[in-house]
């Protein structure tokens, strides 16, 4: 039983869910904004899983409901983007907001993160300011592609495999 408990503790530590967070805090003058959030918003494992599931379900629901209002660019762009942000934010429940932010700014995925955030801004701009169905649709396609590329950055060698497959599929000699 102790080996199972030890394995569970190691698994929690791998995803950033430390049991005794007070002993791991840096000195007060070195604490960042996210350290402050992590210290004041501690959740147990069950609460983290519930938060993850609820946020992910709400995000996926918004994303799928956006298809109903597809022909209204403002509603479509806002609900689709809100759904993606909620689904992305759901992982912060599992690993914590500081670790999520650090992982998003990791050198492996910094460009994917920047493109994804830029595509969200472009999609919202096209939906809320320009009110163009075509531009909003193109921005949402860009946002979806950026989200897929960002998500692939978490899977080892996934982006290189997808790049090779796409190159082999679309590389034709005329």
mmCIF file of C-alpha atoms in Angstrom:
data_model
loop_
_atom_site.group_PDB
_atom_site.id
_atom_site.type_symbol
_atom_site.label_atom_id
_atom_site.label_comp_id
_atom_site.label_asym_id
_atom_site.label_seq_id
_atom_site.Cartn_x
_atom_site.Cartn_y
_atom_site.Cartn_z
ATOM 1 C CA UNK A 1 0.000 0.000 0.000
ATOM 2 C CA UNK A 2 2.884 2.348 0.737
ATOM 3 C CA UNK A 3 4.319 1.717 -2.727
ATOM 4 C CA UNK A 4 0.981 2.774 -4.275
ATOM 5 C CA UNK A 5 0.908 5.898 -2.119
ATOM 6 C CA UNK A 6 4.506 6.677 -3.120
ATOM 7 C CA UNK A 7 3.693 6.175 -6.802
ATOM 8 C CA UNK A 8 0.671 8.467 -6.480
ATOM 9 C CA UNK A 9 2.782 11.133 -4.783
ATOM 10 C CA UNK A 10 5.405 10.926 -7.545
ATOM 11 C CA UNK A 11 2.691 11.193 -10.211
ATOM 12 C CA UNK A 12 1.254 14.249 -8.452
ATOM 13 C CA UNK A 13 4.674 15.863 -8.352
ATOM 14 C CA UNK A 14 5.184 15.203 -12.087
ATOM 15 C CA UNK A 15 2.095 17.214 -12.978
ATOM 16 C CA UNK A 16 2.835 19.926 -10.435
ATOM 17 C CA UNK A 17 0.473 18.828 -7.677
ATOM 18 C CA UNK A 18 2.732 18.971 -4.636
ATOM 19 C CA UNK A 19 1.155 17.929 -1.376
ATOM 20 C CA UNK A 20 3.231 20.141 0.922
ATOM 21 C CA UNK A 21 3.447 23.412 -0.997
ATOM 22 C CA UNK A 22 4.332 25.601 2.008
ATOM 23 C CA UNK A 23 7.806 24.066 2.381
ATOM 24 C CA UNK A 24 8.599 24.606 -1.307
ATOM 25 C CA UNK A 25 7.857 28.338 -1.364
ATOM 26 C CA UNK A 26 10.710 30.713 -2.195
ATOM 27 C CA UNK A 27 11.528 33.562 0.185
ATOM 28 C CA UNK A 28 8.832 36.304 0.192
ATOM 29 C CA UNK A 29 10.954 38.811 -1.755
ATOM 30 C CA UNK A 30 11.402 36.299 -4.608
ATOM 31 C CA UNK A 31 7.758 35.269 -4.934
ATOM 32 C CA UNK A 32 6.047 36.047 -8.211
ATOM 33 C CA UNK A 33 2.424 36.800 -8.929
ATOM 34 C CA UNK A 34 1.780 33.144 -9.782
ATOM 35 C CA UNK A 35 3.437 31.941 -6.572
ATOM 36 C CA UNK A 36 0.998 34.141 -4.691
ATOM 37 C CA UNK A 37 -1.953 32.682 -6.617
ATOM 38 C CA UNK A 38 -0.737 29.107 -6.045
ATOM 39 C CA UNK A 39 -0.312 29.721 -2.321
ATOM 40 C CA UNK A 40 -3.785 31.205 -1.833
ATOM 41 C CA UNK A 41 -5.683 28.916 -4.206
ATOM 42 C CA UNK A 42 -4.646 25.435 -3.203
ATOM 43 C CA UNK A 43 -6.957 22.678 -4.341
ATOM 44 C CA UNK A 44 -6.912 19.015 -3.479
ATOM 45 C CA UNK A 45 -6.775 16.364 -6.184
ATOM 46 C CA UNK A 46 -10.541 15.851 -6.346
ATOM 47 C CA UNK A 47 -11.206 19.586 -6.636
ATOM 48 C CA UNK A 48 -8.601 19.881 -9.392
ATOM 49 C CA UNK A 49 -10.189 17.034 -11.361
ATOM 50 C CA UNK A 50 -13.682 18.503 -10.940
ATOM 51 C CA UNK A 51 -12.447 21.943 -12.016
ATOM 52 C CA UNK A 52 -10.687 20.425 -15.023
ATOM 53 C CA UNK A 53 -13.745 18.406 -16.072
ATOM 54 C CA UNK A 54 -16.185 21.304 -15.630
ATOM 55 C CA UNK A 55 -13.988 23.827 -17.428
ATOM 56 C CA UNK A 56 -13.236 21.394 -20.258
ATOM 57 C CA UNK A 57 -16.910 20.456 -20.634
ATOM 58 C CA UNK A 58 -17.947 24.127 -20.669
ATOM 59 C CA UNK A 59 -15.259 24.915 -23.228
ATOM 60 C CA UNK A 60 -16.224 22.052 -25.514
ATOM 61 C CA UNK A 61 -19.903 22.974 -25.130
ATOM 62 C CA UNK A 62 -19.192 26.579 -26.156
ATOM 63 C CA UNK A 63 -17.123 25.385 -29.095
ATOM 64 C CA UNK A 64 -19.820 23.014 -30.341
ATOM 65 C CA UNK A 65 -22.640 25.512 -29.697
ATOM 66 C CA UNK A 66 -20.780 28.057 -31.793
ATOM 67 C CA UNK A 67 -21.592 25.909 -34.823
ATOM 68 C CA UNK A 68 -25.287 26.687 -34.292
ATOM 69 C CA UNK A 69 -24.628 30.404 -34.729
ATOM 70 C CA UNK A 70 -22.170 29.899 -37.576
ATOM 71 C CA UNK A 71 -23.859 32.433 -39.866
ATOM 72 C CA UNK A 72 -23.637 35.230 -37.293
ATOM 73 C CA UNK A 73 -19.924 36.121 -37.261
ATOM 74 C CA UNK A 74 -19.968 38.011 -33.958
ATOM 75 C CA UNK A 75 -21.640 35.256 -31.958
ATOM 76 C CA UNK A 76 -19.692 32.542 -33.727
ATOM 77 C CA UNK A 77 -16.293 34.152 -33.227
ATOM 78 C CA UNK A 78 -16.908 34.973 -29.571
ATOM 79 C CA UNK A 79 -18.364 31.601 -28.554
ATOM 80 C CA UNK A 80 -15.776 29.595 -30.484
ATOM 81 C CA UNK A 81 -12.900 31.596 -29.003
ATOM 82 C CA UNK A 82 -14.387 31.482 -25.492
ATOM 83 C CA UNK A 83 -14.758 27.716 -25.814
ATOM 84 C CA UNK A 84 -11.139 27.318 -26.878
ATOM 85 C CA UNK A 85 -9.900 29.515 -24.037
ATOM 86 C CA UNK A 86 -11.929 27.585 -21.466
ATOM 87 C CA UNK A 87 -10.679 24.255 -22.789
ATOM 88 C CA UNK A 88 -7.105 25.546 -22.710
ATOM 89 C CA UNK A 89 -7.594 26.977 -19.228
ATOM 90 C CA UNK A 90 -8.912 23.681 -17.940
ATOM 91 C CA UNK A 91 -5.393 22.296 -17.847
ATOM 92 C CA UNK A 92 -4.452 24.997 -15.334
ATOM 93 C CA UNK A 93 -6.615 23.108 -12.844
ATOM 94 C CA UNK A 94 -4.454 20.020 -13.265
ATOM 95 C CA UNK A 95 -0.999 21.551 -13.192
ATOM 96 C CA UNK A 96 -1.603 24.998 -11.697
ATOM 97 C CA UNK A 97 -1.590 28.404 -13.373
ATOM 98 C CA UNK A 98 2.131 29.075 -12.807
ATOM 99 C CA UNK A 99 3.247 25.820 -14.375
ATOM 100 C CA UNK A 100 0.743 26.256 -17.218
ATOM 101 C CA UNK A 101 2.129 29.730 -17.936
ATOM 102 C CA UNK A 102 5.727 28.485 -17.714
ATOM 103 C CA UNK A 103 4.964 25.611 -20.077
ATOM 104 C CA UNK A 104 3.287 27.953 -22.560
ATOM 105 C CA UNK A 105 6.426 30.116 -22.601
ATOM 106 C CA UNK A 106 8.788 27.158 -22.917
ATOM 107 C CA UNK A 107 11.226 27.468 -25.822
ATOM 108 C CA UNK A 108 9.639 24.450 -27.555
ATOM 109 C CA UNK A 109 6.201 26.031 -27.781
ATOM 110 C CA UNK A 110 6.733 29.803 -27.486
ATOM 111 C CA UNK A 111 6.060 30.352 -31.198
ATOM 112 C CA UNK A 112 2.985 28.122 -31.164
ATOM 113 C CA UNK A 113 1.694 30.012 -28.115
ATOM 114 C CA UNK A 114 2.323 33.391 -29.748
ATOM 115 C CA UNK A 115 0.576 32.355 -32.961
ATOM 116 C CA UNK A 116 -2.361 30.925 -31.007
ATOM 117 C CA UNK A 117 -2.802 34.075 -28.914
ATOM 118 C CA UNK A 118 -2.450 36.258 -32.014
ATOM 119 C CA UNK A 119 -5.045 34.176 -33.852
ATOM 120 C CA UNK A 120 -7.455 34.584 -30.918
ATOM 121 C CA UNK A 121 -6.992 38.357 -31.082
ATOM 122 C CA UNK A 122 -7.464 38.384 -34.862
ATOM 123 C CA UNK A 123 -10.606 36.227 -34.599
ATOM 124 C CA UNK A 124 -12.143 38.473 -31.962
ATOM 125 C CA UNK A 125 -11.166 41.575 -33.954
ATOM 126 C CA UNK A 126 -12.778 40.220 -37.118
ATOM 127 C CA UNK A 127 -15.904 39.168 -35.253
ATOM 128 C CA UNK A 128 -16.423 42.176 -32.991
ATOM 129 C CA UNK A 129 -15.045 45.056 -35.060
ATOM 130 C CA UNK A 130 -14.998 44.121 -38.749
ATOM 131 C CA UNK A 131 -18.226 42.009 -38.747
ATOM 132 C CA UNK A 132 -17.087 40.124 -41.824
ATOM 133 C CA UNK A 133 -18.247 36.539 -42.129
ATOM 134 C CA UNK A 134 -15.426 35.586 -44.492
ATOM 135 C CA UNK A 135 -12.657 37.170 -42.414
ATOM 136 C CA UNK A 136 -14.079 35.701 -39.212
ATOM 137 C CA UNK A 137 -14.229 32.254 -40.801
ATOM 138 C CA UNK A 138 -10.621 32.565 -42.007
ATOM 139 C CA UNK A 139 -9.525 33.771 -38.562
ATOM 140 C CA UNK A 140 -11.305 30.853 -36.883
ATOM 141 C CA UNK A 141 -9.609 28.411 -39.274
ATOM 142 C CA UNK A 142 -6.283 30.029 -38.375
ATOM 143 C CA UNK A 143 -7.180 29.815 -34.670
ATOM 144 C CA UNK A 144 -8.092 26.140 -34.955
ATOM 145 C CA UNK A 145 -4.889 25.350 -36.819
ATOM 146 C CA UNK A 146 -2.839 27.245 -34.240
ATOM 147 C CA UNK A 147 -4.608 25.372 -31.429
ATOM 148 C CA UNK A 148 -3.840 22.025 -33.057
ATOM 149 C CA UNK A 149 -0.188 22.999 -33.582
ATOM 150 C CA UNK A 150 0.048 24.251 -29.989
ATOM 151 C CA UNK A 151 -1.511 21.026 -28.679
ATOM 152 C CA UNK A 152 0.887 18.918 -30.745
ATOM 153 C CA UNK A 153 3.801 20.648 -29.017
ATOM 154 C CA UNK A 154 2.954 18.700 -25.857
ATOM 155 C CA UNK A 155 3.320 15.340 -27.589
ATOM 156 C CA UNK A 156 6.934 14.296 -28.223
ATOM 157 C CA UNK A 157 7.814 14.270 -31.944
ATOM 158 C CA UNK A 158 4.178 14.918 -32.933
ATOM 159 C CA UNK A 159 4.856 18.146 -34.810
ATOM 160 C CA UNK A 160 7.724 16.638 -36.786
ATOM 161 C CA UNK A 161 5.595 13.611 -37.710
ATOM 162 C CA UNK A 162 2.662 15.792 -38.791
ATOM 163 C CA UNK A 163 5.030 18.005 -40.797
ATOM 164 C CA UNK A 164 6.472 14.985 -42.607
ATOM 165 C CA UNK A 165 3.027 13.530 -43.314
ATOM 166 C CA UNK A 166 1.729 16.862 -44.647
ATOM 167 C CA UNK A 167 4.844 17.288 -46.786
ATOM 168 C CA UNK A 168 4.491 13.817 -48.254
ATOM 169 C CA UNK A 169 0.768 14.295 -48.906
ATOM 170 C CA UNK A 170 1.063 17.665 -50.613
ATOM 171 C CA UNK A 171 4.476 17.315 -52.254
ATOM 172 C CA UNK A 172 3.672 16.643 -55.879
ATOM 173 C CA UNK A 173 5.688 17.015 -59.042
ATOM 174 C CA UNK A 174 3.904 18.627 -61.968
#
